[in-house]
Short mmCIF file of C-alpha atoms in Angstrom, two decimals:
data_model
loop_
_atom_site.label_atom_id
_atom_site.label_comp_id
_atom_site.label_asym_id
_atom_site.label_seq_id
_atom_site.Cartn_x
_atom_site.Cartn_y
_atom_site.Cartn_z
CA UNK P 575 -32.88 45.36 59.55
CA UNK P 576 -34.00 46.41 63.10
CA UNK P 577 -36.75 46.56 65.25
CA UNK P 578 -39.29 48.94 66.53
CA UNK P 579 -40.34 48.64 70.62
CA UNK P 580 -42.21 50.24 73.12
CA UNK P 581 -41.86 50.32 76.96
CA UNK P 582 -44.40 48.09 79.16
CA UNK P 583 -46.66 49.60 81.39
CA UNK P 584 -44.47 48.76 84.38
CA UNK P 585 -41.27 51.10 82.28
CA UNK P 586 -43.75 53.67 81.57
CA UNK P 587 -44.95 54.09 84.98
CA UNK P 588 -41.42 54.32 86.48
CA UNK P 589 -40.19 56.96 83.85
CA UNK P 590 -43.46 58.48 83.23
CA UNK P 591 -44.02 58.21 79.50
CA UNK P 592 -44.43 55.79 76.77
CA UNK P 593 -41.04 55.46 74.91
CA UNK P 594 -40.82 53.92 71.55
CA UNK P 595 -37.21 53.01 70.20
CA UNK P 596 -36.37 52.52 66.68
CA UNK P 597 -32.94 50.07 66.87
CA UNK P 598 -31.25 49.64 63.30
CA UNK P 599 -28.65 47.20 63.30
CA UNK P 600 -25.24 47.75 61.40
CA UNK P 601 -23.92 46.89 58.40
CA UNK P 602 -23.51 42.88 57.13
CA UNK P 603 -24.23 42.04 53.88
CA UNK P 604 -22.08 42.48 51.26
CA UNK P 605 -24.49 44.27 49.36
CA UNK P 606 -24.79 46.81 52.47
CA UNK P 607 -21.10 47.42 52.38
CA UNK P 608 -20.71 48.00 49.38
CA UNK P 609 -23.97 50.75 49.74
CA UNK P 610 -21.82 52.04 52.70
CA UNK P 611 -19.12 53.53 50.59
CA UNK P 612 -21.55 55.02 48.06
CA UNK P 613 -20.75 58.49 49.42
CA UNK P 614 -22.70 61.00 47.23
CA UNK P 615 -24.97 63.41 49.24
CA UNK P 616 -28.66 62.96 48.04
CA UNK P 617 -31.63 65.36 49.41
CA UNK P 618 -34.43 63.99 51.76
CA UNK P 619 -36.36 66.58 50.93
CA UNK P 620 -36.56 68.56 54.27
CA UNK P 621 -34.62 71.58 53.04
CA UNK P 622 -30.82 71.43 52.47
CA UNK P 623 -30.32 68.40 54.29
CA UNK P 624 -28.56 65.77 52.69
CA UNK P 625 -27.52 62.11 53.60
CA UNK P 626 -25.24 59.59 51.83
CA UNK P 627 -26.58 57.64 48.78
CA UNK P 628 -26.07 54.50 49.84
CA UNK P 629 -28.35 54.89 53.19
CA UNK P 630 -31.00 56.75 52.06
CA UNK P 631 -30.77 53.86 48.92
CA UNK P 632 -30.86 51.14 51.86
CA UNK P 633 -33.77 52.81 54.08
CA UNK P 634 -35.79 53.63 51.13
CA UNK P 635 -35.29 50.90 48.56
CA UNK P 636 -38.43 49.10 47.40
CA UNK P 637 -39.66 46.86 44.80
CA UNK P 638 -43.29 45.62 43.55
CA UNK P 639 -41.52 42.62 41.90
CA UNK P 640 -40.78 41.27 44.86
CA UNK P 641 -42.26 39.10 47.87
CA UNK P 642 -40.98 40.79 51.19
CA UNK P 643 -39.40 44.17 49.62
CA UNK P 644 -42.77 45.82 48.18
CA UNK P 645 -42.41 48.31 50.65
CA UNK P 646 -39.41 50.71 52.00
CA UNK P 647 -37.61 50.06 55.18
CA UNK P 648 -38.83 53.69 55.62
CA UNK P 649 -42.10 53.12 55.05
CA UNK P 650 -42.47 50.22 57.20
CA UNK P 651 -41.22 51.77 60.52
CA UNK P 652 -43.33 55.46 60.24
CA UNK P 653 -45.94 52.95 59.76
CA UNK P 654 -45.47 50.92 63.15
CA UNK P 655 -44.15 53.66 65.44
CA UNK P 656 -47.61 55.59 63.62
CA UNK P 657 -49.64 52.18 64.85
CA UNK P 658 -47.85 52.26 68.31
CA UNK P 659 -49.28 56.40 68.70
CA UNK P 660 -52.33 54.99 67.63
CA UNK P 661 -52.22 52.03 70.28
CA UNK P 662 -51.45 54.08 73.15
CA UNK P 663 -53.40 57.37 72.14
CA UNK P 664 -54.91 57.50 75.32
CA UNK P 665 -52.00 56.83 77.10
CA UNK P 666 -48.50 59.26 78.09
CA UNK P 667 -46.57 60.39 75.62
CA UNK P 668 -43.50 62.60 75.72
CA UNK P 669 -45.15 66.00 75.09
CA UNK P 670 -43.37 67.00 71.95
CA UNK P 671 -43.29 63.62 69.36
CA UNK P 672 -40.62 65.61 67.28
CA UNK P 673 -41.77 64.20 63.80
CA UNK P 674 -43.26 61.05 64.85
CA UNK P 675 -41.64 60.56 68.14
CA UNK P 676 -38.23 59.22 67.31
CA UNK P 677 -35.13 60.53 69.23
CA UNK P 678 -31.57 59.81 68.72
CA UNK P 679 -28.87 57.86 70.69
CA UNK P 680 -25.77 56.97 68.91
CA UNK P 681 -23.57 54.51 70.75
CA UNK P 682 -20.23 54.44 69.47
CA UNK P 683 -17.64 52.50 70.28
CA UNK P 684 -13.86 54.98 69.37
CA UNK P 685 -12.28 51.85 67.87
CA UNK P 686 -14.57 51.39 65.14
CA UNK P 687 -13.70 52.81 62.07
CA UNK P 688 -17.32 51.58 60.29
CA UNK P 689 -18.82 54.38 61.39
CA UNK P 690 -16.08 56.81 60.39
CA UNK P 691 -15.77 55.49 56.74
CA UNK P 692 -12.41 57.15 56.03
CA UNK P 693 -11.95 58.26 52.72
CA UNK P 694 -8.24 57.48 52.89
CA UNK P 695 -7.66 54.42 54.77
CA UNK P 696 -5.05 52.61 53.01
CA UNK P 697 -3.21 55.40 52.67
CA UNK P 698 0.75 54.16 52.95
CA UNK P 699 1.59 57.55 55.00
CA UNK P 700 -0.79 56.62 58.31
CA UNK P 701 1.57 54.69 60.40
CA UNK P 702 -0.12 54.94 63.67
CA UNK P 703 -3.43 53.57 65.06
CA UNK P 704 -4.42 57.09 66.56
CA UNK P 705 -4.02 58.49 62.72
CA UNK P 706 -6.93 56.83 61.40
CA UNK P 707 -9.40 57.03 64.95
CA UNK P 708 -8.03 60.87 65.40
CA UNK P 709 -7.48 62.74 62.52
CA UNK P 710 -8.96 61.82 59.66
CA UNK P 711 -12.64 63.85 58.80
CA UNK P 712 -16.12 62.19 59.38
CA UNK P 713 -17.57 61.19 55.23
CA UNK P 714 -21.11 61.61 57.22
CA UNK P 715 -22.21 63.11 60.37
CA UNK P 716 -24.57 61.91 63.23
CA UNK P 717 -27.08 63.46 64.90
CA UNK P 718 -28.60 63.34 68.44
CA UNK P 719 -26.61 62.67 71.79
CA UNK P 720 -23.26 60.56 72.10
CA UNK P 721 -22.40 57.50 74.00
CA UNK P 722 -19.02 56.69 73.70
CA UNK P 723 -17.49 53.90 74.52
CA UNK P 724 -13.73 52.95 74.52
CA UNK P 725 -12.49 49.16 74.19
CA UNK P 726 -9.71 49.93 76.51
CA UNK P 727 -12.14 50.13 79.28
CA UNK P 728 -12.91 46.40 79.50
CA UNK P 729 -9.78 43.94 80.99
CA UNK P 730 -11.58 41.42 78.50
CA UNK P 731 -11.33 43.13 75.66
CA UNK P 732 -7.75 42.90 73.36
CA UNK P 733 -6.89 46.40 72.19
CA UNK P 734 -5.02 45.60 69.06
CA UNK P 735 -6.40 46.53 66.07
CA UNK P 736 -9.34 44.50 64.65
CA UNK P 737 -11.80 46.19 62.44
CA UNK P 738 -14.55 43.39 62.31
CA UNK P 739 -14.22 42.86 66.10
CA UNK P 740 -14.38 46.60 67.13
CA UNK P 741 -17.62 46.83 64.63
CA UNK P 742 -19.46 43.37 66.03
CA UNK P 743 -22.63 44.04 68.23
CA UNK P 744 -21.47 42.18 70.77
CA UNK P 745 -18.67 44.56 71.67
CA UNK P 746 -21.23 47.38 71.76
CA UNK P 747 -23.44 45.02 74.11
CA UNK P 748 -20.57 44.07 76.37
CA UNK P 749 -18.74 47.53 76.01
CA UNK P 750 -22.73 49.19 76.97
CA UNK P 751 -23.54 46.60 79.73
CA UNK P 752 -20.37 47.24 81.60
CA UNK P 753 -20.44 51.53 80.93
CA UNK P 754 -20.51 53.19 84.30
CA UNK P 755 -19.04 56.53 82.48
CA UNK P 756 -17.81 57.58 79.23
CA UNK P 757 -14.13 57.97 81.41
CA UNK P 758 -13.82 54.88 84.00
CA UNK P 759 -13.36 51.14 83.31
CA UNK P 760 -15.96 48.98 82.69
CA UNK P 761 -18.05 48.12 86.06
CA UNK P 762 -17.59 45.00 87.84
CA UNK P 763 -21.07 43.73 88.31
CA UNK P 764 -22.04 43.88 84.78
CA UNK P 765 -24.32 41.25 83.98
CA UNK P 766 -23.95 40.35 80.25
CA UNK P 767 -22.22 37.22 79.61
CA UNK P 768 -18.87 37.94 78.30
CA UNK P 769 -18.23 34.84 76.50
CA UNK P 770 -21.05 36.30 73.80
CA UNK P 771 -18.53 38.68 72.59
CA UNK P 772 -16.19 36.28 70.80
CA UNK P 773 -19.88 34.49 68.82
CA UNK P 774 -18.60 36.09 65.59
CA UNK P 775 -14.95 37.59 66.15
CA UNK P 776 -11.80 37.01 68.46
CA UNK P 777 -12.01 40.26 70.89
CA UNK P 778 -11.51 38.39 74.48
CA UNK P 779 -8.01 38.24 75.81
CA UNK P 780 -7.01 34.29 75.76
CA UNK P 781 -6.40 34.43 78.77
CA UNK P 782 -10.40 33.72 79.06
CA UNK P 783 -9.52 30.66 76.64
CA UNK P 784 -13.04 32.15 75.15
CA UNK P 785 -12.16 29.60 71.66
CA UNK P 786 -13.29 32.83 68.49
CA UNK P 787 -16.21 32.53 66.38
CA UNK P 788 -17.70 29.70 68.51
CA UNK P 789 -21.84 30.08 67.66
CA UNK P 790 -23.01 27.43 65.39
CA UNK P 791 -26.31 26.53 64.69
CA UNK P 792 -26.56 22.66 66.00
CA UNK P 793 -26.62 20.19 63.27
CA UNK P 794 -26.90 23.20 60.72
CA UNK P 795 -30.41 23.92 61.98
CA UNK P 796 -31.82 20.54 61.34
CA UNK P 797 -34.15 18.27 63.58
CA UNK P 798 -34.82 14.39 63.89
CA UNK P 799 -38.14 13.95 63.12
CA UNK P 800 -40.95 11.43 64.14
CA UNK P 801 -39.50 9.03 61.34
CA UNK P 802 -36.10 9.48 61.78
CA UNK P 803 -35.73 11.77 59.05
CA UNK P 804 -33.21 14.60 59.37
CA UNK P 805 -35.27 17.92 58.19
CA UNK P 806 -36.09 21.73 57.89
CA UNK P 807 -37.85 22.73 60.97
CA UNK P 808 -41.20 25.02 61.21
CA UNK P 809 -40.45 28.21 61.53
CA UNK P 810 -42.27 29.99 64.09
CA UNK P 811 -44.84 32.58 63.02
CA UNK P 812 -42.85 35.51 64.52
CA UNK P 813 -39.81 34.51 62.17
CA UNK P 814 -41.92 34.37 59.02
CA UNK P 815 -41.36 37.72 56.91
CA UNK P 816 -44.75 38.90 56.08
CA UNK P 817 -45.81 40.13 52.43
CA UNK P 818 -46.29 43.88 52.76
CA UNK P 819 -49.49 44.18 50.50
CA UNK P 820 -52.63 46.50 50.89
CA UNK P 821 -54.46 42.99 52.21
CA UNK P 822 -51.99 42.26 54.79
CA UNK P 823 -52.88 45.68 56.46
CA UNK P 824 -56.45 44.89 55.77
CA UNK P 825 -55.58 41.83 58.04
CA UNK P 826 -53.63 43.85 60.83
CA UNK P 827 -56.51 46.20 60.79
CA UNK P 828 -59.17 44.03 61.65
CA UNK P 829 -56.96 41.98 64.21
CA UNK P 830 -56.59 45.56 66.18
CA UNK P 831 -60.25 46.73 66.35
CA UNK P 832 -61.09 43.02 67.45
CA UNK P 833 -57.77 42.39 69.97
CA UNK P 834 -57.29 46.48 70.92
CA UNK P 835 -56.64 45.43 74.19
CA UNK P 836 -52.92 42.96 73.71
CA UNK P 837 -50.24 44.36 74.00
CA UNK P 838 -47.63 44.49 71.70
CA UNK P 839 -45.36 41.74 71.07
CA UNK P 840 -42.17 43.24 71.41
CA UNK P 841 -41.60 45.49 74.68
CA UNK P 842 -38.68 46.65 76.27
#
């Protein structure tokens, strides 16, 4: 569902502090959809503040019958960016951790409805485009500061209306990589590759003759092997979920008081 990452020592050194980033990707499955629209305000149980069923369902969702799920979304990423504090204890931190050191930054791109969830979207009276991005009222609100991005700013982009295009992570990338400002066109030395944007979707202008939805895994992930058998591959190690059980921590534990000094696997 994410990932949780910490700046190397060379990042640290330039901006002067350890950052730790909590990324959460957007919605996929079917299942999250449909936990999208369940719009009922639930406490968190920090005062009067509320947040929509379905994501506080989503983040902290858990279940002992299961392999992978025995333990909340929520619970898992306190408990890494708390093992990251720990890591780096002696190390530069921002002075004020503000409830375990995660900050906000929303990047949103004005095209995307996702985030928006009208209530009244196939309503026959919105004739225009601008209706539904201008006028209608936010189901939830974000916090934190505000990136945002416009699809009109990129030549590469096609600005007609596409709601699985405008949501795709690849627009955000491309859209992100190419932001000089929140009010000029995308700059011309961005680095991303823009053919990435049409892996899932059909956002680039043909004029790129970028064909849509081009990835594919080769041969549907399967590999020739030593007897000319056509199988599963191994997975590697850092792709295998890991149970979340009281003796996997027992396990993570004793691999940090004997290997305190590696660094983490993923850095940005």
């Amino acid at each position: 569902m994410g990932f949780v990452a910490v700046s190397d020592d060379e990042e640290s050194s330039r901006i002067g502090r350890r950052d730790i980033v909590v990324a959460w990707r957007g919605t996929v499955a079917p299942l999250e959809w449909y936990e999208d629209f369940q719009r009922e305000l639930e406490p968190i149980g920090h005062g009067e503040a509320k947040v929509e069923h379905g994501f506080i369902s989503l983040y902290k969702s858990k279940s002992e019958s299961t392999r992978y799920n025995k333990c909340s979304a929520s619970k898992q990423v306190m408990k890494e960016v708390k093992r990251l504090v720990q890591f780096y204890k002696a190390r530069a931190f921002r002075d004020e951790l503000h409830q375990m050191g995660v900050k906000t930054l929303r990047v949103v791109v004005k095209q995307d409805l996702v985030p928006r969830m009208p209530r009244i979207i196939f309503n026959e009276s919105l004739q225009r485009f601008d209706d539904i991005t201008e006028t209608l009222d936010w189901v939830y609100t974000h916090v934190g500061a505000e990136l945002k991005l416009d699809v009109r700013s990129s030549p590469y982009l096609k600005y007609r209306f596409n709601v699985l295009g405008f949501h795709m992570l690849e627009t955000y990338l491309h859209l992100v990589d190419g932001c000089h400002s929140t009010t000029s066109t995308i700059r011309s030395d961005a680095k991303r590759d823009i053919a990435l944007v049409n892996k899932a979707c059909d956002m680039l202008v043909d004029e790129l003759r970028i064909p849509h939805s081009w990835y594919q895994e080769a041969n549907k992930g399967l590999v020739c092997n030593a007897h000319g058998r056509w199988v599963k591959p191994k997975r590697d190690p850092e792709d295998i979920p890991s149970p979340t059980s009281e003796e996997h921590d027992h396990v993570l534990g004793m691999m940090q008081e004997n290997y305190g000094e590696l660094e983490p696997l993923l850095c940005v």
